[in-house]
Amino acid sequence: MPEKESSGKISRIFGRGRSWRPRLHWSLPRKPLPFRDYETGGKLLLLLGLSLAIALILSPHPQKPSRQYKQGDIAQENIKAVGDFLVEDAEATGQRQKELLEQIPPVYDLDEEAFAKVQARLHNSLQFIRQKEQEIIAQPAVKGRRSRPDQSNRQLGAGIYKELLKEKPKFDNLLGVSIPNPTFFLLAKGGFSPTQEALVNQVLENFFHQGVLSNRSLLNPEPQEILLRRLPSRQEQILRRPYYFLELEEARKPVASYCREVAADFTPAERWLVCDLVQHLLIPNVSPNLAETQERQKQAIKDLRPSFFQVRKGELIVREGERLSLLHLAKLKEQSRIYPQSRGVLIFFGTFLSLVLFLGLSYQVARLSLKQFPTRLRDLAFMAALLLASVLLSKGLLGLGGILYQFRPEVGQNLVYCLPLGLTAVFAAIFLGIETGMVMAFLTAALATMLLERHASLFLYFACAGMVGAWGVKYYRRRGSLIHTGLAIASINLVMLTAFKLLEYPFSLNDLLIGQAFAVSGGLLTGILALGLTPIIETGFRYSSNIRLLELLNLDQPVLKELMLLAPGTYHHSLVVGQMVEASAEAIGANPLLAKAAAYYHDIGKIKKPAYFVENQLGGENKHEKLAPSMSSLILISHVKDGVELARKNLLGDHIIDIIQQHHGTSFISYFYHKAKSQAANPQQVKIEDYRYPGPRPQTKEAGLVLLADQVEAASKTLVEPNPARIQGMVQKIVNNVFADGQLDECELTLKELHLIAKSFNKILSGIFHQRIHYPLPVEKTKAHEDLDKQPAKKNNGKAREGQEKSREDLKRLGLG
């Protein structure tokens, strides 16, 4: 329709503004909406809960009165003592500890049970071999055996020794060591004499009592004194240099010397036998006890009282521009320790109140300034979850950076640049619109800057990443768009990081390269996480992204196939409505994908009772003629509830479910209302509320478009010989009636947008009902066997008028009369 003519018609009808309403609408009592109170209370609780959670993360511990310094840093301000306190003199205390440790002798353990164990093994092995020798002598068939009539007979037969040699492995096993064959021969030759056994025990006892070391290096560096503990008695003895412990590797000479003294009456062969056995049986019984030594040192240090000096209140601890030493750091640490703990509580409440004001004002300003900013509690909860997740992520990375800083400072200080905080803006833009994404970009950057305690450059870094992320998914129609957005964020991160590093002094190429690597990683990580988490968010928060909407627009969806089979008229009606709302949504800046998808599914509730809707009757019997008007009204109204159930069952998303609920608003079913009044005995008892859809009215522009297109498309079916002028008049009438009935009061459609919508509807419907060229056909006689659908229609003005009246009645049955 011409723009001036359309605008004039709208202005004539709406000239007094939206305050004008028909009488019928005035007569409806306006009931308070209790859910709005719950919505307001929920928003307030959400604001307080989010502020509380972020405040706990930002200030989990009492804040310190000054910033954190390291040794060698330059003080940025003068710091005075807030009170009197004592500071440990670390240097003096360390010197006293060193002196004390030098006074504690190392502990060595002497195992007094070592001799008894060796003595028992020697006795058991000799007793075993003596018994075997007696058994062998008692055997008469031993070749080469010579009897030993008495102890003075030292001759050993070859046969006896050969038999004894067979028992040597078991003898060595009992002895605990393997002795050479010559030594075993001397033992056998002496008849395994108890006298020799006693002499060996005497020598062993002397050296074990003296102490045997495995190696002299265990005393290096040789201390002035040691503490010797005798086990298991735990008797302690202080020994001073020189230490007369026997070294196992050099035991031959002292053992031989001692044997000559104690075995002077024995033959050289017997003395050699004793010395050799002693050397084989000696084992170390003195060892250093490092654990006990360290325990005594720790206990001594623990008992040592540190040295302190006093700092008086008001004393200048650090002067601005001064290089901090260990003493300065000790004073600052002690001052932080005595800092009033109540300050931490006050700072927490201050942070909490500032966050409440900051987040609350941000919401109010965005709500009043931005057209597409969400106000539903569920959407705000989603935004709060994104903000909280970003703060927790920043907190975790801050802790990781602190750990890495101890090992690689250049890595720890640049780790912050790989934070994928652009994710909040990306998700907000995908599911709630680009304007919301921009708001989230600034909120996330501000909170991250507060947590990380960095200068304004970090705010700019995160804000730019968020804005690029929100802008990158503005036309999000393919999954690959998220990867492209991640690459765009990586690029802007790289440029921003390079600019910041060039401003630093001194400039380090290594630091620049590490920072650039983290900046690029942050952008790529944003794209990868967005790609993986988007389906999860769609399921968890029941959102429908553009990708999901494109999937729903596929006509192979099961519910659309079912609609086509069971309600073909409704199916065709939905497709036409989808074309109408798509074009009009593009004209007014709404979401065309959401509007079109909602149009496809807005009447799926008619699947349950398709025959009760005129578009599916196909010239058959009208089932409403046999029903009471109230029942017909209930059937019409029930398709909204049935559609919501089917939408939830098929996981169509809350946006589409909301539009299904709102696509009739609170429209009046006038035909059945007037029919009920005409049939009722008392027309006053017919309640008008029973003949209105339950609503709610459309809350979004997309829902308003579906409501308008639904009624316009249904009304277009009643037009006789439709042409552009008739279509324009019909569209204008429907739009005016819907507006006057107040159905568009809550969806923020303006008069200018209504004009654009009507213009789009006219264009689409004119294309559908375009004029066809009438080709004259030759008049021929119709044969009996020809198809009846080829015969020209008979001219009957009466029947034509009757058909027009029937179409109007059918329109009324849809609630549009």
PDB file of N, CA and C in Angstrom, residues 559 604-605 608 638-652 657 660-661:
ATOM      1  N   VAL A 559       7.733 -33.064  14.187  1.00  0.00           N
ATOM      2  CA  VAL A 559       6.467 -32.424  14.528  1.00  0.00           C
ATOM      3  C   VAL A 559       5.884 -31.706  13.310  1.00  0.00           C
ATOM      4  N   ILE A 604       1.003 -25.865  16.242  1.00  0.00           N
ATOM      5  CA  ILE A 604       1.170 -27.324  16.291  1.00  0.00           C
ATOM      6  C   ILE A 604       0.192 -27.968  17.266  1.00  0.00           C
ATOM      7  N   GLY A 605      -0.422 -27.174  18.124  1.00  0.00           N
ATOM      8  CA  GLY A 605      -1.427 -27.726  19.032  1.00  0.00           C
ATOM      9  C   GLY A 605      -2.662 -28.228  18.316  1.00  0.00           C
ATOM     10  N   LYS A 608      -3.791 -32.244  17.640  1.00  0.00           N
ATOM     11  CA  LYS A 608      -4.624 -33.125  18.456  1.00  0.00           C
ATOM     12  C   LYS A 608      -6.086 -33.145  17.997  1.00  0.00           C
ATOM     13  N   SER A 638      -7.832 -24.507  23.618  1.00  0.00           N
ATOM     14  CA  SER A 638      -6.956 -25.603  24.054  1.00  0.00           C
ATOM     15  C   SER A 638      -5.791 -25.840  23.109  1.00  0.00           C
ATOM     16  N   HIS A 639      -5.904 -25.388  21.842  1.00  0.00           N
ATOM     17  CA  HIS A 639      -4.786 -25.654  20.930  1.00  0.00           C
ATOM     18  C   HIS A 639      -3.529 -24.907  21.352  1.00  0.00           C
ATOM     19  N   VAL A 640      -3.684 -23.836  22.127  1.00  0.00           N
ATOM     20  CA  VAL A 640      -2.507 -23.125  22.648  1.00  0.00           C
ATOM     21  C   VAL A 640      -1.820 -23.977  23.704  1.00  0.00           C
ATOM     22  N   LYS A 641      -2.607 -24.503  24.637  1.00  0.00           N
ATOM     23  CA  LYS A 641      -2.024 -25.356  25.687  1.00  0.00           C
ATOM     24  C   LYS A 641      -1.419 -26.622  25.087  1.00  0.00           C
ATOM     25  N   ASP A 642      -2.121 -27.227  24.135  1.00  0.00           N
ATOM     26  CA  ASP A 642      -1.590 -28.434  23.485  1.00  0.00           C
ATOM     27  C   ASP A 642      -0.308 -28.121  22.722  1.00  0.00           C
ATOM     28  N   GLY A 643      -0.250 -26.957  22.107  1.00  0.00           N
ATOM     29  CA  GLY A 643       0.961 -26.575  21.391  1.00  0.00           C
ATOM     30  C   GLY A 643       2.149 -26.395  22.317  1.00  0.00           C
ATOM     31  N   VAL A 644       1.918 -25.838  23.501  1.00  0.00           N
ATOM     32  CA  VAL A 644       2.994 -25.678  24.482  1.00  0.00           C
ATOM     33  C   VAL A 644       3.519 -27.041  24.922  1.00  0.00           C
ATOM     34  N   GLU A 645       2.608 -27.970  25.164  1.00  0.00           N
ATOM     35  CA  GLU A 645       3.033 -29.318  25.571  1.00  0.00           C
ATOM     36  C   GLU A 645       3.861 -29.995  24.487  1.00  0.00           C
ATOM     37  N   LEU A 646       3.422 -29.912  23.240  1.00  0.00           N
ATOM     38  CA  LEU A 646       4.181 -30.504  22.143  1.00  0.00           C
ATOM     39  C   LEU A 646       5.529 -29.824  21.969  1.00  0.00           C
ATOM     40  N   ALA A 647       5.564 -28.518  22.153  1.00  0.00           N
ATOM     41  CA  ALA A 647       6.827 -27.784  22.017  1.00  0.00           C
ATOM     42  C   ALA A 647       7.825 -28.204  23.081  1.00  0.00           C
ATOM     43  N   ARG A 648       7.340 -28.396  24.295  1.00  0.00           N
ATOM     44  CA  ARG A 648       8.236 -28.846  25.360  1.00  0.00           C
ATOM     45  C   ARG A 648       8.695 -30.283  25.112  1.00  0.00           C
ATOM     46  N   LYS A 649       7.796 -31.098  24.625  1.00  0.00           N
ATOM     47  CA  LYS A 649       8.156 -32.484  24.344  1.00  0.00           C
ATOM     48  C   LYS A 649       9.214 -32.568  23.255  1.00  0.00           C
ATOM     49  N   ASN A 650       9.139 -31.680  22.259  1.00  0.00           N
ATOM     50  CA  ASN A 650      10.087 -31.695  21.143  1.00  0.00           C
ATOM     51  C   ASN A 650      11.260 -30.742  21.354  1.00  0.00           C
ATOM     52  N   LEU A 651      11.400 -30.174  22.581  1.00  0.00           N
ATOM     53  CA  LEU A 651      12.551 -29.331  22.948  1.00  0.00           C
ATOM     54  C   LEU A 651      12.745 -28.184  21.964  1.00  0.00           C
ATOM     55  N   LEU A 652      11.667 -27.437  21.737  1.00  0.00           N
ATOM     56  CA  LEU A 652      11.747 -26.320  20.793  1.00  0.00           C
ATOM     57  C   LEU A 652      12.360 -25.077  21.408  1.00  0.00           C
ATOM     58  N   ILE A 657       8.280 -21.494  22.731  1.00  0.00           N
ATOM     59  CA  ILE A 657       7.160 -21.831  23.626  1.00  0.00           C
ATOM     60  C   ILE A 657       6.423 -20.568  24.061  1.00  0.00           C
ATOM     61  N   ILE A 660       4.263 -19.356  21.226  1.00  0.00           N
ATOM     62  CA  ILE A 660       3.068 -20.198  21.093  1.00  0.00           C
ATOM     63  C   ILE A 660       2.018 -19.781  22.118  1.00  0.00           C
ATOM     64  N   GLN A 661       2.436 -19.493  23.348  1.00  0.00           N
ATOM     65  CA  GLN A 661       1.497 -19.061  24.388  1.00  0.00           C
ATOM     66  C   GLN A 661       0.895 -17.695  24.067  1.00  0.00           C
TER      67      GLN A 661
END
